[in-house]
Short mmCIF file of C-alpha atoms in Angstrom, two decimals:
data_model
loop_
_atom_site.label_atom_id
_atom_site.label_comp_id
_atom_site.label_asym_id
_atom_site.label_seq_id
_atom_site.Cartn_x
_atom_site.Cartn_y
_atom_site.Cartn_z
CA MET A 1 0.02 -0.04 0.08
CA ILE A 2 1.06 3.30 -0.74
CA SER A 3 0.51 6.41 0.93
CA ILE A 4 1.98 9.99 1.04
CA HIS A 5 1.76 9.74 5.30
CA ASN A 6 3.66 7.67 6.90
CA GLU A 7 2.40 4.42 8.02
CA PRO A 8 1.48 3.62 11.56
CA GLN A 9 3.74 1.58 13.68
CA PRO A 10 2.54 -0.73 15.89
CA THR A 11 3.50 -0.19 19.82
CA ASP A 12 0.21 -1.12 21.59
CA LEU A 13 -2.89 -3.61 21.32
CA GLY A 14 -4.56 -0.30 19.74
CA ASP A 15 -1.82 0.49 17.26
CA VAL A 16 -1.69 -3.64 16.47
CA ARG A 17 -5.46 -3.36 16.04
CA VAL A 18 -5.32 -0.74 13.64
CA ALA A 19 -2.40 -2.51 11.67
CA ASN A 20 -4.44 -5.59 11.42
CA ARG A 21 -7.79 -3.39 10.45
CA ALA A 22 -5.21 -1.99 7.65
CA VAL A 23 -4.46 -5.86 6.32
CA VAL A 24 -7.99 -6.74 6.05
CA LEU A 25 -8.65 -3.67 4.68
CA ARG A 26 -6.60 -4.14 1.97
CA HIS A 27 -7.12 -7.94 1.18
CA VAL A 28 -10.57 -7.02 0.34
CA ARG A 29 -9.48 -3.83 -1.67
CA LEU A 30 -7.40 -6.70 -3.48
CA HIS A 31 -9.38 -9.59 -3.38
CA ALA A 32 -12.88 -9.13 -3.08
CA PRO A 33 -15.35 -10.65 -3.33
CA CYS A 34 -13.65 -12.95 -0.43
CA SER A 35 -14.82 -14.69 2.52
CA ARG A 36 -13.52 -14.50 6.23
CA ALA A 37 -11.99 -17.63 6.30
CA ASP A 38 -10.47 -16.28 2.53
CA ILE A 39 -8.76 -13.81 5.37
CA ALA A 40 -7.77 -15.20 7.76
CA ALA A 41 -5.75 -18.00 5.54
CA ARG A 42 -4.15 -15.30 3.11
CA THR A 43 -3.33 -12.77 5.67
CA GLY A 44 -2.57 -15.25 8.62
CA LEU A 45 -5.21 -13.29 11.25
CA ASN A 46 -6.80 -15.73 13.66
CA LYS A 47 -10.30 -16.46 12.45
CA ALA A 48 -12.31 -14.75 15.74
CA THR A 49 -9.74 -11.60 15.07
CA VAL A 50 -11.01 -11.39 11.41
CA SER A 51 -14.42 -12.31 12.56
CA SER A 52 -14.55 -8.75 15.06
CA LEU A 53 -12.46 -6.59 12.57
CA VAL A 54 -15.05 -7.39 9.77
CA SER A 55 -18.27 -7.10 11.89
CA GLU A 56 -16.26 -3.09 12.63
CA LEU A 57 -15.59 -2.87 9.05
CA ILE A 58 -19.17 -3.42 8.61
CA ASP A 59 -20.69 -1.16 11.21
CA GLN A 60 -18.71 1.41 9.41
CA ARG A 61 -19.62 0.33 6.05
CA LEU A 62 -16.49 0.31 4.70
CA VAL A 63 -17.19 -3.35 3.56
CA ARG A 64 -20.08 -5.08 3.21
CA GLU A 65 -21.09 -8.87 3.04
CA THR A 66 -22.30 -9.22 -1.01
CA GLY A 67 -23.87 -13.27 -0.59
CA LEU A 68 -23.00 -16.90 -0.73
CA THR A 69 -20.18 -18.48 -2.71
CA GLU A 70 -21.27 -20.67 -5.47
CA ASN A 71 -19.30 -24.46 -6.38
CA ARG A 72 -17.79 -24.66 -2.90
CA VAL A 73 -16.80 -27.53 -0.67
CA GLY A 74 -18.50 -27.51 2.42
CA ARG A 75 -20.56 -25.01 4.57
CA PRO A 76 -21.38 -21.77 2.14
CA ALA A 77 -19.56 -18.49 2.81
CA THR A 78 -20.36 -15.23 3.07
CA MET A 79 -18.46 -12.89 0.51
CA LEU A 80 -17.36 -9.76 1.85
CA VAL A 81 -16.40 -6.44 -0.63
CA LEU A 82 -15.79 -2.80 -0.33
CA ASP A 83 -18.48 -0.87 0.43
CA GLY A 84 -17.36 3.16 1.54
CA GLU A 85 -20.48 4.45 0.07
CA PRO A 86 -21.20 7.20 2.59
CA TYR A 87 -17.90 7.72 1.85
CA ALA A 88 -15.44 10.35 -0.63
CA ALA A 89 -11.97 12.04 -0.82
CA LEU A 90 -10.64 14.62 -3.21
CA GLY A 91 -8.14 15.47 -5.15
CA LEU A 92 -7.04 18.39 -6.41
CA GLN A 93 -4.79 19.47 -9.36
CA ILE A 94 -2.76 23.22 -9.87
CA GLY A 95 -1.69 23.60 -12.81
CA VAL A 96 -0.62 26.18 -14.89
CA ASP A 97 -3.63 26.58 -17.18
CA GLU A 98 -6.12 24.92 -15.25
CA LEU A 99 -7.58 23.77 -12.06
CA VAL A 100 -9.06 20.15 -11.65
CA ALA A 101 -10.70 18.21 -8.96
CA VAL A 102 -11.57 14.46 -8.86
CA ALA A 103 -14.04 13.01 -6.07
CA ILE A 104 -13.43 9.23 -5.59
CA ASP A 105 -15.28 6.58 -3.38
CA LEU A 106 -12.95 3.86 -1.31
CA ALA A 107 -13.15 1.43 -4.10
CA GLY A 108 -11.45 4.23 -6.10
CA ASN A 109 -14.71 4.65 -8.38
CA ARG A 110 -14.99 8.29 -9.44
CA LEU A 111 -17.41 10.44 -8.85
CA LEU A 112 -16.86 13.64 -10.15
CA THR A 113 -14.28 15.08 -12.32
CA TRP A 114 -13.87 18.59 -12.98
CA ARG A 115 -11.83 20.75 -15.19
CA ARG A 116 -11.80 24.67 -15.01
CA ALA A 117 -9.64 26.71 -17.21
CA PHE A 118 -7.50 29.29 -15.32
CA THR A 119 -4.55 31.59 -15.57
CA ALA A 120 -2.45 30.52 -12.26
CA ALA A 121 0.40 31.63 -13.43
CA ALA A 122 -0.55 35.40 -14.45
CA VAL A 123 -2.59 36.11 -11.35
CA GLY A 124 -0.66 34.25 -8.41
CA PRO A 125 -0.90 32.48 -5.59
CA THR A 126 -3.55 34.51 -3.60
CA GLU A 127 -6.31 34.26 -6.00
CA THR A 128 -4.81 30.98 -6.95
CA MET A 129 -6.07 29.76 -3.39
CA ARG A 130 -9.38 31.74 -4.04
CA ALA A 131 -10.35 29.69 -6.89
CA LEU A 132 -9.57 26.12 -5.86
CA ALA A 133 -10.85 26.90 -2.30
CA ALA A 134 -13.87 27.63 -4.40
CA VAL A 135 -13.64 24.61 -6.62
CA THR A 136 -12.86 22.84 -3.68
CA ARG A 137 -16.14 23.80 -1.60
CA ARG A 138 -18.33 22.82 -4.57
CA ALA A 139 -16.81 19.71 -5.10
CA ILE A 140 -17.63 18.94 -1.06
CA GLY A 141 -20.80 20.46 -2.08
CA ARG A 142 -21.98 17.73 -4.20
CA VAL A 143 -21.08 14.94 -2.95
CA THR A 144 -21.72 15.28 0.70
CA ALA A 145 -25.54 15.95 -1.04
CA GLN A 146 -25.14 12.65 -2.15
CA GLY A 147 -25.08 11.77 1.18
CA ARG A 148 -21.39 11.23 1.90
CA THR A 149 -18.61 11.99 4.52
CA VAL A 150 -15.46 13.65 2.71
CA LEU A 151 -12.76 11.51 4.27
CA GLY A 152 -9.70 13.62 3.07
CA LEU A 153 -8.17 15.98 0.30
CA THR A 154 -5.02 16.21 -1.01
CA VAL A 155 -3.88 18.78 -3.76
CA GLY A 156 -0.83 18.72 -6.80
CA VAL A 157 1.39 21.42 -7.12
CA PRO A 158 4.02 21.25 -10.21
CA GLY A 159 6.98 22.24 -7.56
CA LEU A 160 8.66 21.46 -5.11
CA VAL A 161 6.63 20.37 -1.48
CA ASP A 162 8.03 20.08 1.73
CA PRO A 163 6.77 18.07 4.54
CA ALA A 164 4.14 20.71 6.02
CA GLY A 165 2.41 20.94 2.36
CA ALA A 166 4.26 24.45 1.45
CA VAL A 167 5.84 24.74 -1.93
CA PRO A 168 8.76 26.57 -1.71
CA LEU A 169 9.45 26.77 -5.59
CA ALA A 170 7.10 25.89 -8.25
CA ALA A 171 8.86 27.68 -11.31
CA ALA A 172 5.84 27.26 -13.59
CA LEU A 173 3.78 29.63 -11.52
CA GLY A 174 6.28 31.86 -10.50
CA TRP A 175 5.65 30.74 -6.50
CA ARG A 176 7.83 30.89 -4.22
CA ASP A 177 7.43 29.93 -0.52
CA VAL A 178 3.55 29.29 -0.44
CA PRO A 179 1.64 27.88 2.19
CA VAL A 180 -0.32 26.06 0.26
CA ALA A 181 -2.16 23.39 2.67
CA ALA A 182 -2.53 25.89 5.82
CA ASP A 183 -3.92 28.48 2.97
CA LEU A 184 -6.45 25.89 2.14
CA ARG A 185 -7.51 24.85 5.69
CA ALA A 186 -7.71 28.47 6.57
CA ALA A 187 -10.30 29.07 3.11
CA LEU A 188 -12.27 26.14 4.40
CA ARG A 189 -12.11 27.13 7.85
CA GLN A 190 -10.52 24.36 8.81
CA PRO A 191 -12.80 21.63 8.13
CA PRO A 192 -12.66 17.82 9.98
CA PHE A 193 -10.64 16.15 7.38
CA ALA A 194 -7.19 15.98 6.25
CA VAL A 195 -5.67 18.55 4.05
CA GLY A 196 -2.38 17.06 2.11
CA VAL A 197 -0.21 18.84 -0.59
CA ASP A 198 1.95 17.12 -2.97
CA THR A 199 3.80 17.10 -6.25
CA VAL A 200 1.91 16.51 -9.20
CA ALA A 201 4.03 13.78 -10.40
CA ASN A 202 4.26 11.84 -6.96
CA LEU A 203 0.52 12.04 -6.82
CA ALA A 204 0.09 10.47 -10.84
CA ALA A 205 2.57 8.17 -10.08
CA LEU A 206 0.21 6.97 -7.29
CA ALA A 207 -2.75 7.32 -9.52
CA GLU A 208 -0.83 4.90 -12.07
CA GLN A 209 0.19 2.21 -9.63
CA ARG A 210 -3.38 1.53 -8.11
CA HIS A 211 -5.76 2.29 -11.26
CA GLY A 212 -3.70 2.55 -14.53
CA THR A 213 -2.76 0.06 -16.95
CA TYR A 214 0.50 -1.01 -14.89
CA ALA A 215 -1.35 -1.20 -11.48
CA GLY A 216 0.50 -2.91 -9.01
CA THR A 217 4.12 -2.60 -10.46
CA ALA A 218 6.87 -2.09 -7.92
CA ASP A 219 9.35 -0.09 -9.70
CA LEU A 220 7.54 2.35 -12.05
CA VAL A 221 8.13 5.76 -13.31
CA HIS A 222 5.45 8.45 -14.23
CA LEU A 223 5.95 11.40 -16.40
CA THR A 224 4.27 14.56 -15.93
CA GLY A 225 3.68 16.79 -18.48
CA GLY A 226 2.53 20.37 -18.87
CA PRO A 227 5.01 23.40 -18.53
CA THR A 228 7.44 20.90 -16.55
CA VAL A 229 8.19 17.71 -16.46
CA GLY A 230 8.21 15.85 -13.45
CA ALA A 231 9.31 12.27 -12.31
CA GLY A 232 6.63 10.44 -9.62
CA ILE A 233 8.89 7.50 -8.95
CA ILE A 234 7.74 4.21 -7.31
CA ALA A 235 10.76 2.13 -6.11
CA ALA A 236 10.17 -1.10 -4.94
CA GLY A 237 6.26 -0.41 -4.10
CA ARG A 238 6.66 3.15 -2.57
CA LEU A 239 7.02 7.02 -3.48
CA LEU A 240 11.05 7.20 -3.33
CA ARG A 241 10.92 11.11 -2.08
CA GLY A 242 14.43 11.85 -1.10
CA GLY A 243 15.86 13.49 2.13
CA HIS A 244 13.88 16.50 1.84
CA GLY A 245 11.09 15.12 -0.42
CA PHE A 246 12.02 16.76 -3.58
CA ALA A 247 13.03 13.70 -5.62
CA GLY A 248 11.81 13.73 -9.20
CA GLU A 249 12.40 17.19 -10.05
CA ILE A 250 14.02 16.14 -13.99
CA SER A 251 12.60 19.56 -15.23
CA HIS A 252 15.92 21.10 -15.48
CA LEU A 253 17.66 17.91 -16.65
CA CYS A 254 20.25 19.30 -19.36
CA LEU A 255 20.02 17.40 -22.43
CA ASP A 256 21.40 20.16 -24.65
CA PRO A 257 23.57 23.20 -23.33
CA ALA A 258 23.20 24.88 -27.04
CA GLY A 259 19.43 24.38 -26.76
CA PRO A 260 16.61 27.18 -25.93
CA THR A 261 16.44 29.04 -22.88
CA CYS A 262 14.65 27.66 -19.51
CA LEU A 263 12.37 29.58 -17.18
CA CYS A 264 15.24 28.39 -14.93
CA GLY A 265 17.25 30.60 -16.28
CA GLY A 266 19.66 27.47 -17.46
CA ARG A 267 19.29 26.18 -21.26
CA GLY A 268 18.38 22.98 -22.96
CA CYS A 269 16.50 21.68 -19.93
CA LEU A 270 14.01 18.57 -20.86
CA ALA A 271 11.37 21.19 -19.76
CA ALA A 272 12.73 23.64 -22.37
CA LEU A 273 12.59 20.98 -24.93
CA VAL A 274 9.40 18.98 -24.40
CA GLY A 275 7.26 20.90 -21.98
CA LEU A 276 3.75 21.68 -23.22
CA PRO A 277 5.03 25.64 -24.11
CA ALA A 278 7.62 24.41 -25.69
CA VAL A 279 6.19 21.53 -28.25
CA VAL A 280 3.31 24.57 -29.07
CA ALA A 281 5.94 27.18 -29.79
CA ARG A 282 7.55 24.99 -31.75
CA LEU A 283 4.75 23.22 -33.55
CA LEU A 284 2.44 26.22 -33.54
CA PRO A 285 4.33 29.49 -34.14
CA ASP A 286 0.89 31.23 -34.95
CA ALA A 287 -0.12 30.35 -31.72
CA THR A 288 0.17 33.57 -29.55
CA ALA A 289 -0.64 35.79 -32.31
CA ASP A 290 -3.79 36.68 -30.53
CA GLY A 291 -2.04 37.39 -27.52
CA PRO A 292 -0.85 35.10 -24.89
CA ILE A 293 -1.94 31.44 -24.11
CA THR A 294 -4.33 30.88 -21.38
CA ASP A 295 -5.53 27.62 -21.98
CA TYR A 296 -3.06 25.14 -23.62
CA LEU A 297 -5.73 22.04 -24.57
CA PRO A 298 -7.26 23.93 -27.74
CA GLU A 299 -3.70 24.49 -29.13
CA LEU A 300 -2.80 20.70 -27.93
CA GLU A 301 -6.18 19.71 -29.95
CA ARG A 302 -4.67 21.45 -32.82
CA ILE A 303 -1.41 19.94 -32.58
CA VAL A 304 -3.43 16.37 -32.70
CA ALA A 305 -5.68 17.64 -35.42
CA LEU A 306 -2.22 18.21 -37.58
CA ALA A 307 -0.58 15.34 -36.71
CA ARG A 308 -3.79 13.24 -37.90
CA GLN A 309 -3.57 15.14 -41.18
CA GLY A 310 0.02 14.26 -41.83
CA ASP A 311 0.70 17.45 -41.38
CA PRO A 312 5.11 17.25 -42.09
CA THR A 313 6.37 19.67 -40.08
CA VAL A 314 4.39 19.13 -36.87
CA LEU A 315 5.04 14.95 -37.62
CA SER A 316 8.98 16.39 -37.93
CA GLY A 317 8.75 18.42 -34.82
CA LEU A 318 6.73 15.38 -32.67
CA ALA A 319 9.51 12.82 -33.95
CA GLU A 320 12.23 15.28 -32.15
CA THR A 321 9.98 15.89 -29.26
CA GLY A 322 10.35 11.67 -28.34
CA ARG A 323 13.72 11.79 -29.21
CA GLN A 324 14.34 13.91 -26.58
CA VAL A 325 11.83 12.32 -24.26
CA GLY A 326 13.66 9.09 -25.14
CA ARG A 327 16.97 10.61 -24.03
CA ALA A 328 15.92 11.12 -20.53
CA VAL A 329 13.97 8.38 -19.97
CA ALA A 330 17.13 6.62 -21.15
CA ILE A 331 19.45 8.15 -18.28
CA LEU A 332 16.18 7.43 -15.64
CA ALA A 333 16.38 3.55 -16.99
CA ASP A 334 20.24 2.96 -16.30
CA LEU A 335 19.68 5.29 -12.23
CA LEU A 336 16.06 3.58 -11.68
CA ASN A 337 15.77 0.09 -13.33
CA PRO A 338 12.07 0.68 -13.56
CA GLN A 339 9.79 -1.79 -15.02
CA VAL A 340 7.97 0.58 -16.81
CA VAL A 341 8.17 4.63 -17.63
CA VAL A 342 4.55 5.97 -18.32
CA LEU A 343 3.98 9.21 -20.33
CA GLY A 344 1.32 11.30 -19.01
CA ASP A 345 -0.53 14.57 -19.63
CA HIS A 346 0.19 16.48 -22.86
CA LEU A 347 2.98 13.39 -23.79
CA ALA A 348 0.66 10.98 -23.10
CA THR A 349 -1.98 12.58 -25.59
CA LEU A 350 1.10 12.99 -28.12
CA ALA A 351 2.25 9.58 -27.01
CA PRO A 352 1.24 7.75 -31.05
CA TRP A 353 3.74 10.18 -32.49
CA LEU A 354 6.09 10.28 -29.61
CA LEU A 355 6.69 7.01 -28.68
CA PRO A 356 8.29 5.31 -31.45
CA ALA A 357 11.05 7.90 -32.16
CA ALA A 358 11.11 7.88 -28.14
CA ARG A 359 11.72 4.33 -27.53
CA SER A 360 14.59 4.12 -30.29
CA GLU A 361 16.12 6.73 -28.65
CA LEU A 362 15.87 4.44 -25.23
CA ALA A 363 17.39 1.50 -26.56
CA ALA A 364 20.06 3.00 -28.01
CA ARG A 365 21.08 4.95 -25.06
CA SER A 366 20.35 3.14 -22.33
CA HIS A 367 23.51 1.22 -20.79
CA ALA A 368 21.74 -1.82 -19.71
CA PRO A 369 20.86 -4.62 -22.38
CA ASP A 370 17.23 -3.84 -23.65
CA ALA A 371 17.06 -0.58 -21.78
CA GLY A 372 17.12 -3.24 -18.37
CA GLY A 373 13.51 -4.41 -19.02
CA CYS A 374 12.12 -1.35 -19.00
CA ARG A 375 9.02 -0.18 -20.94
CA LEU A 376 8.12 2.78 -22.21
CA ASP A 377 4.12 4.01 -22.41
CA ALA A 378 1.46 6.20 -22.41
CA SER A 379 -1.06 6.74 -19.20
CA THR A 380 -4.62 6.01 -19.97
CA LEU A 381 -5.78 8.19 -17.00
CA THR A 382 -7.33 11.05 -16.92
CA ALA A 383 -6.28 13.60 -14.37
CA ALA A 384 -3.83 11.74 -12.64
CA ALA A 385 -2.43 13.69 -10.42
CA ALA A 386 -5.91 14.63 -8.97
CA LEU A 387 -7.18 11.09 -9.07
CA GLY A 388 -3.74 10.60 -7.13
CA GLY A 389 -4.81 13.11 -4.60
CA ALA A 390 -7.47 11.54 -3.73
CA THR A 391 -6.47 8.24 -3.87
CA ALA A 392 -3.77 9.65 -0.91
CA ALA A 393 -6.43 11.26 0.52
CA LEU A 394 -7.83 7.48 1.66
CA ALA A 395 -4.43 6.74 3.55
CA THR A 396 -5.56 7.13 6.89
CA VAL A 397 -8.62 4.70 6.63
CA GLU A 398 -6.33 2.42 4.18
CA ALA A 399 -4.15 2.52 7.25
CA GLY A 400 -6.51 1.14 9.32
CA ARG A 401 -7.76 4.16 11.16
CA LEU A 402 -11.90 4.20 11.33
CA PRO A 403 -13.89 7.04 9.90
CA ALA A 404 -15.74 8.75 12.33
CA LEU A 405 -19.52 8.20 12.48
CA THR A 406 -21.84 10.82 11.20
#
């Protein structure tokens, strides 16, 4: 189980029960429908403990009974599945040109997915937090009107995030030292649930590992797109954070010292070569004819349309972008030896034209034979970072802590 929080360490009988509750919940999530006897046999917990824990989870409506098994030798067993109908978790994502909200239930089913075009980089952090709070209140209103209790929310930011939920630097937004978690809590008037903040890359990787095509993969990297490029890294089944939580910041990896100037002031950074504004500027030189771009989605759709029509300039530019992606992935493959690297956001949208060149570059430049077994593919998830934020917001319950009954 991956979490953006520290998992509880059993130190007394209460903590042991919490840990055992987490084991039961995880087993039901992964193996439902399953019986109490199945849980006991597979987890090593004794039957009496499992029966007590399951009763508790049913009372909290985290688990429900669904019926009897068929074709079973001996006495039929009552089967269990996740319930969680009274609950919801929220994930939010701040982008350079958008705000995104996702709500899911305990089983990961989406309850809502919203996108609002919003120029966060232009209006600054104060106005962005005001708009984010408005979107959050609307989402809370939607799920509570369904009779659900919000268990928590997590915000994804395209920048560095410290353990307190503050953003020391988000170059794409022009932010420095913004206390995102504290500001959102204040705007929501100190809500009764946890408010977390993480990088969009980490949250997208969490979503990919839980809900994507490669769900369950122990060693996975998700490359987020947008104005910057971040690497969310799952290593041995856990998010790789580094000493201060800043791991995965590869936007400013220099691939071409003579390349274009980057927002950071350097040249030839990955973001300046394959970030969405860089790709749009190269392939659609007329994109800013009517003024600065405030929403990149229509421009991305134009690029896709031109590529489908076989426009030679666009196809050539996408192939070069793919080669740059492949060079970066080759470095990741050599450093981390992941089983798969997944492209997200605009890189996923453009993947049909990026992947051939990127895979060739990966094969040619990685040191290990066959790129160390690393696959390069596109994500199939929409709003992955917001989905990962909602998934992360379930961490407390998934770690065995019971929600407050309402």
